[in-house]
Coordinates of C-alpha atoms and ligand atoms in Angstrom, one line a residue:
M14 CA -31.5 -76.6 -12.8
L15 CA -35.2 -75.8 -12.8
K16 CA -36.3 -72.6 -11.0
E17 CA -38.3 -74.6 -8.4
D18 CA -35.3 -76.8 -7.6
V19 CA -33.0 -73.8 -7.1
V20 CA -35.6 -72.2 -4.8
E21 CA -36.0 -75.4 -2.8
K22 CA -32.2 -75.7 -2.5
I23 CA -32.0 -72.0 -1.3
M24 CA -34.6 -72.7 1.3
R25 CA -32.8 -75.8 2.5
V26 CA -29.3 -74.3 2.7
K27 CA -30.7 -71.1 4.3
E28 CA -32.5 -73.1 7.0
A29 CA -29.4 -75.3 7.7
K30 CA -27.2 -72.2 8.0
K31 CA -29.8 -70.1 9.9
A32 CA -29.3 -67.4 7.3
V33 CA -31.6 -64.5 6.5
I34 CA -32.2 -63.1 3.0
L35 CA -32.8 -59.3 2.7
A36 CA -33.8 -57.8 -0.6
H37 CA -34.5 -54.4 -2.1
Y38 CA -37.6 -53.7 -4.1
Y39 CA -35.5 -53.1 -7.2
Q40 CA -34.3 -56.7 -7.3
E41 CA -35.5 -59.2 -10.0
D42 CA -39.0 -60.6 -9.2
E43 CA -37.6 -64.1 -8.6
V44 CA -35.2 -62.7 -5.9
Q45 CA -37.9 -60.6 -4.3
E46 CA -40.0 -63.7 -4.0
I47 CA -37.5 -65.7 -1.9
A48 CA -36.6 -62.9 0.4
D49 CA -37.3 -63.1 4.1
F50 CA -37.6 -59.4 4.2
L51 CA -38.2 -56.9 1.4
G52 CA -37.8 -53.2 1.8
D53 CA -36.5 -49.8 0.7
S54 CA -33.1 -48.5 1.9
L55 CA -34.4 -47.3 5.3
E56 CA -36.4 -50.4 6.0
L57 CA -33.5 -52.6 5.1
S58 CA -31.1 -50.6 7.3
R59 CA -33.5 -50.9 10.2
K60 CA -34.0 -54.6 9.6
A61 CA -30.2 -55.2 9.3
A62 CA -29.7 -53.4 12.6
G63 CA -31.9 -56.0 14.4
V64 CA -31.1 -59.2 12.6
D65 CA -30.4 -62.3 14.8
S66 CA -29.1 -64.7 12.2
K67 CA -25.4 -65.3 11.9
I68 CA -25.4 -64.9 8.1
I69 CA -27.2 -62.1 6.2
V70 CA -27.5 -62.6 2.4
F71 CA -28.0 -59.1 1.1
C72 CA -29.7 -58.8 -2.3
G73 CA -29.2 -55.2 -3.4
V74 CA -26.2 -53.1 -4.3
H75 CA -22.9 -52.9 -2.5
F76 CA -23.5 -49.8 -0.4
M77 CA -26.6 -51.5 1.1
A78 CA -24.7 -54.7 2.0
E79 CA -21.9 -52.5 3.4
T80 CA -24.5 -50.7 5.6
A81 CA -25.7 -54.0 6.9
K82 CA -22.1 -55.0 7.7
I83 CA -21.4 -51.7 9.5
L84 CA -24.6 -52.3 11.6
N85 CA -23.7 -55.9 12.2
P86 CA -19.9 -56.1 12.5
G87 CA -20.0 -59.5 14.2
K88 CA -22.1 -61.2 11.4
K89 CA -21.2 -62.5 8.0
V90 CA -22.8 -60.3 5.4
L91 CA -22.8 -61.7 1.9
I92 CA -23.6 -60.0 -1.4
P93 CA -24.3 -62.6 -4.1
V94 CA -22.6 -60.6 -6.9
S95 CA -19.6 -58.6 -5.9
G96 CA -19.8 -56.2 -8.8
A97 CA -23.3 -55.0 -8.0
G98 CA -22.5 -51.4 -7.3
C99 CA -24.2 -48.0 -7.4
P100 CA -22.9 -45.4 -9.9
L101 CA -24.5 -42.7 -7.7
A102 CA -22.5 -43.9 -4.6
D103 CA -19.3 -43.9 -6.7
M104 CA -19.8 -40.2 -7.4
A105 CA -19.1 -39.4 -3.7
N106 CA -15.5 -38.8 -3.0
P107 CA -14.1 -38.6 0.6
Y108 CA -11.2 -36.3 -0.3
V109 CA -13.4 -33.8 -2.2
L110 CA -15.7 -33.9 0.8
D111 CA -12.8 -33.0 3.1
K112 CA -12.0 -29.9 1.0
L113 CA -15.7 -28.9 1.1
K114 CA -15.7 -29.3 4.9
E115 CA -12.7 -27.0 5.1
I116 CA -14.4 -24.3 3.0
H117 CA -17.6 -24.6 5.1
P118 CA -16.4 -25.4 8.6
D119 CA -19.8 -24.4 10.1
A120 CA -21.8 -26.8 7.9
A121 CA -23.2 -30.2 8.9
V122 CA -22.6 -33.0 6.5
V123 CA -25.7 -35.1 5.6
C124 CA -24.8 -38.1 3.6
Y125 CA -27.4 -40.1 1.6
V126 CA -26.8 -43.8 2.3
N127 CA -26.0 -44.3 -1.4
S128 CA -22.4 -43.5 -0.6
P129 CA -19.2 -45.4 0.3
V130 CA -18.3 -46.1 3.9
S131 CA -15.4 -43.5 3.7
V132 CA -17.9 -40.8 3.0
K133 CA -20.3 -42.0 5.7
A134 CA -17.4 -41.9 8.1
R135 CA -16.8 -38.2 7.4
S136 CA -20.5 -37.2 7.8
H137 CA -22.5 -36.0 10.8
V138 CA -25.5 -38.1 9.9
C139 CA -26.8 -40.3 7.2
C140 CA -30.2 -40.2 5.5
T141 CA -32.2 -42.2 3.0
S142 CA -34.8 -40.9 0.5
S143 CA -37.5 -41.7 3.2
N144 CA -36.1 -39.5 5.9
A145 CA -33.8 -36.9 4.2
V146 CA -36.2 -34.0 4.9
N147 CA -36.7 -34.9 8.6
V148 CA -32.9 -35.5 9.1
V149 CA -32.0 -32.1 7.7
R150 CA -34.8 -30.4 9.7
S151 CA -33.6 -32.1 12.9
L152 CA -30.1 -30.5 12.8
P153 CA -29.3 -27.3 14.5
H154 CA -27.0 -26.2 11.7
E155 CA -28.1 -23.6 9.2
K156 CA -25.7 -24.8 6.5
I157 CA -25.9 -28.4 5.2
I158 CA -23.4 -30.1 2.9
F159 CA -25.7 -32.7 1.2
V160 CA -23.8 -35.5 -0.5
P161 CA -24.0 -37.1 -3.1
D162 CA -27.4 -36.8 -4.9
R163 CA -28.1 -33.3 -6.3
N164 CA -31.7 -34.0 -7.1
L165 CA -32.5 -35.3 -3.6
G166 CA -30.5 -32.3 -2.2
S167 CA -32.6 -29.9 -4.3
Y168 CA -35.8 -31.5 -3.2
V169 CA -34.7 -31.2 0.5
S170 CA -33.8 -27.6 -0.1
Q171 CA -37.3 -26.8 -1.3
Q172 CA -38.9 -28.6 1.7
V173 CA -36.6 -27.0 4.2
P174 CA -36.1 -23.4 2.8
E175 CA -34.8 -22.1 6.1
K176 CA -31.5 -24.0 5.6
Q177 CA -28.8 -23.4 3.1
I178 CA -28.1 -26.6 1.2
I179 CA -24.6 -26.9 -0.3
P180 CA -25.2 -29.6 -3.0
W181 CA -22.9 -32.2 -4.5
S182 CA -23.1 -32.9 -8.2
G183 CA -23.9 -36.6 -8.1
F184 CA -27.0 -38.2 -9.6
C185 CA -28.5 -41.6 -10.2
P186 CA -28.3 -42.3 -13.9
V187 CA -31.5 -44.4 -13.8
H188 CA -33.7 -41.8 -12.2
Q189 CA -32.0 -38.9 -14.0
S190 CA -33.0 -40.5 -17.3
V191 CA -36.7 -39.4 -17.0
S192 CA -37.8 -36.0 -18.4
P193 CA -40.8 -33.7 -18.4
G194 CA -41.5 -35.0 -21.9
D195 CA -42.1 -38.5 -20.4
V196 CA -44.5 -37.1 -17.9
L197 CA -46.4 -35.1 -20.6
E198 CA -46.6 -38.2 -22.8
L199 CA -48.2 -40.4 -20.1
K200 CA -50.4 -37.6 -18.8
N201 CA -51.7 -37.2 -22.4
R202 CA -52.7 -40.9 -22.3
Y203 CA -53.9 -41.0 -18.7
P204 CA -54.9 -37.4 -17.7
A205 CA -56.4 -38.4 -14.4
A206 CA -53.5 -40.6 -13.3
P207 CA -51.4 -39.2 -10.5
V208 CA -47.6 -39.3 -10.9
L209 CA -45.7 -40.8 -8.0
A210 CA -42.0 -40.1 -8.3
H211 CA -38.7 -40.8 -6.4
P212 CA -36.7 -37.7 -5.3
E213 CA -33.7 -38.9 -7.3
C214 CA -35.7 -37.8 -10.5
P215 CA -34.7 -34.4 -11.9
P216 CA -36.4 -31.3 -10.3
E217 CA -38.3 -30.5 -13.5
V218 CA -40.0 -33.9 -13.2
L219 CA -40.6 -33.7 -9.5
K220 CA -42.3 -30.3 -10.1
M221 CA -44.9 -32.2 -12.2
A222 CA -45.4 -35.0 -9.8
D223 CA -48.4 -35.4 -7.5
Y224 CA -46.3 -37.2 -4.9
V225 CA -42.6 -37.4 -4.2
G226 CA -41.3 -40.1 -1.9
S227 CA -39.0 -43.1 -1.4
T228 CA -39.8 -46.5 -2.8
S229 CA -41.8 -47.5 0.2
G230 CA -43.5 -44.1 0.2
I231 CA -44.6 -44.7 -3.3
I232 CA -45.9 -48.1 -2.5
K233 CA -47.9 -46.7 0.5
K234 CA -49.2 -43.8 -1.5
A235 CA -50.3 -46.1 -4.4
G236 CA -52.4 -48.1 -1.9
E237 CA -54.0 -45.0 -0.4
T238 CA -55.0 -43.2 -3.5
D239 CA -58.5 -43.7 -5.1
S240 CA -57.2 -43.5 -8.6
H241 CA -57.1 -46.8 -10.5
I242 CA -54.4 -45.8 -12.9
L243 CA -51.1 -44.5 -11.6
I244 CA -47.8 -43.3 -13.2
I245 CA -44.7 -44.5 -11.4
G246 CA -41.4 -42.6 -11.5
T247 CA -39.0 -45.0 -10.0
E248 CA -37.1 -48.3 -10.7
K249 CA -39.3 -50.9 -12.4
G250 CA -38.7 -53.6 -9.8
V251 CA -41.2 -51.8 -7.6
L252 CA -44.0 -52.8 -10.0
R253 CA -44.1 -56.3 -8.5
K254 CA -45.1 -55.2 -5.1
L255 CA -47.4 -52.5 -6.4
K256 CA -49.3 -55.1 -8.5
E257 CA -49.4 -57.6 -5.6
E258 CA -50.8 -55.1 -3.2
N259 CA -53.2 -53.5 -5.7
P260 CA -54.5 -56.2 -8.1
C261 CA -57.3 -53.9 -9.4
K262 CA -55.0 -51.0 -10.2
M263 CA -53.0 -50.3 -13.3
F264 CA -49.4 -49.0 -13.1
Y265 CA -47.5 -47.3 -15.9
L266 CA -43.8 -46.7 -15.7
L267 CA -42.8 -43.2 -16.5
S268 CA -40.1 -44.5 -18.8
E269 CA -38.7 -47.9 -19.8
S270 CA -35.2 -46.5 -18.9
L271 CA -36.2 -46.9 -15.2
S272 CA -34.2 -50.1 -14.8
C273 CA -31.1 -50.3 -12.7
G274 CA -28.6 -52.7 -14.3
D275 CA -26.7 -53.2 -11.0
M276 CA -29.8 -54.1 -9.1
K277 CA -30.6 -56.7 -11.8
K278 CA -27.2 -58.4 -11.6
I279 CA -28.3 -60.9 -8.9
N280 CA -30.3 -64.0 -9.9
L281 CA -31.5 -67.1 -8.0
E282 CA -28.3 -69.1 -8.9
D283 CA -26.2 -66.3 -7.4
V284 CA -28.2 -66.4 -4.2
L285 CA -27.8 -70.2 -3.9
R286 CA -24.0 -70.0 -4.6
A287 CA -23.7 -67.2 -2.0
L288 CA -25.4 -69.4 0.6
E289 CA -23.4 -72.6 -0.3
K290 CA -20.0 -71.0 -0.6
E291 CA -20.6 -68.1 1.8
E292 CA -19.4 -65.6 -0.7
Y293 CA -18.9 -62.7 -1.3
S294 CA -18.3 -61.6 2.2
V295 CA -18.5 -57.8 2.7
E296 CA -15.5 -56.5 4.8
V297 CA -15.1 -53.0 6.1
D298 CA -12.0 -51.6 7.9
S299 CA -13.0 -51.4 11.6
E300 CA -12.0 -47.8 12.3
T301 CA -13.8 -46.5 9.2
A302 CA -16.8 -48.7 10.1
R303 CA -16.9 -47.3 13.6
K304 CA -17.1 -43.7 12.4
A305 CA -19.7 -44.6 9.7
R306 CA -21.8 -46.4 12.3
Y307 CA -22.0 -43.2 14.3
S308 CA -23.6 -41.4 11.3
L309 CA -26.0 -44.4 10.7
D310 CA -27.0 -44.7 14.3
R311 CA -27.7 -41.0 14.5
M312 CA -30.0 -41.4 11.5
L313 CA -31.8 -44.4 13.0
E314 CA -32.3 -42.5 16.3
I315 CA -33.8 -39.4 14.6
I316 CA -36.5 -41.1 12.7
Ligands
13P425 P1 -34.9 -46.0 -1.6 O1 -34.4 -45.2 -0.5 O2 -36.2 -45.5 -2.1 O3 -34.8 -47.5 -1.2 O4 -33.9 -45.8 -2.8 C1 -32.7 -46.4 -3.0 C2 -32.1 -46.3 -4.3 O5 -31.1 -46.8 -4.6 C3 -32.9 -45.4 -5.2 O6 -32.3 -45.5 -6.4
SF4_426 FE1 -27.9 -46.6 -7.5 FE2 -29.7 -45.5 -9.0 FE3 -29.4 -48.1 -9.0 FE4 -30.5 -46.8 -6.9 S1 -31.4 -47.0 -9.0 S2 -28.9 -48.4 -6.8 S3 -29.3 -44.9 -6.9 S4 -27.9 -46.6 -9.7

């Protein structure tokens, strides 16, 4: 089927079923183009919390669709490819977290949304890369178990030095793949270009960055800066939005390795099939979902 035909069918079925399509900035361009709402993790969580439609088609990775389901237990949340996971989220383990909580009974658990529902359910509050610093600052606890991203945890620890951060050892293989050598190479070519990086990048890279922020933070910063050439340290899907909003600026990706294979699993045919067959429905055990929702609601209240 031609791309235009698939898009037309998606629009027709979506309208007939009164569905809404949410997509993350790391999705393929063709998927971003048909989304009703595009955002980073925090924006998508907020949007998911207020959606009216009976069906949400979530184009992202599994933990994001799961978050949408927890926030909308009465709605049908569909992920077009069931195997679109997040290796970072898979590095968080609920039983190891239980042990860590036993060792540090006075610590609060702050859980990055890139984690399974079982880990969210054992946490005091969730956070995303947009609000991690503010979430940690808002807690009365001096000790914080931060799970599962060690790079975001280390960034938070630098921003909130008055707290003791007990880190987890997880990492995003995509953002972890960039090195100070990549920064030096691009800085050699474009010495005046600022480096905008996601906090999942290694600390040595973040130290060399001019701005550290979430995907939406990077998009906002790129629009505000006077520089016409920018170096981008996050997943390459974001380039679509950056170019659309800044047609006169040039964007260079810190490394070609900044491509998330899981985010790229969904294509237009998958979205159409998801709408037509209403698959793959995301299901979460109601008791675990209730506990995880508490951590998510606390996050949404704080910021
Ligand atoms: P954002 O919080 O910037 O959307 O990041 C999500 C993510 O998966 C980063 O790899
Ligand atoms: Fe997970 Fe990294 Fe992909 Fe984000 S970019 S979904 S953290 S693997």
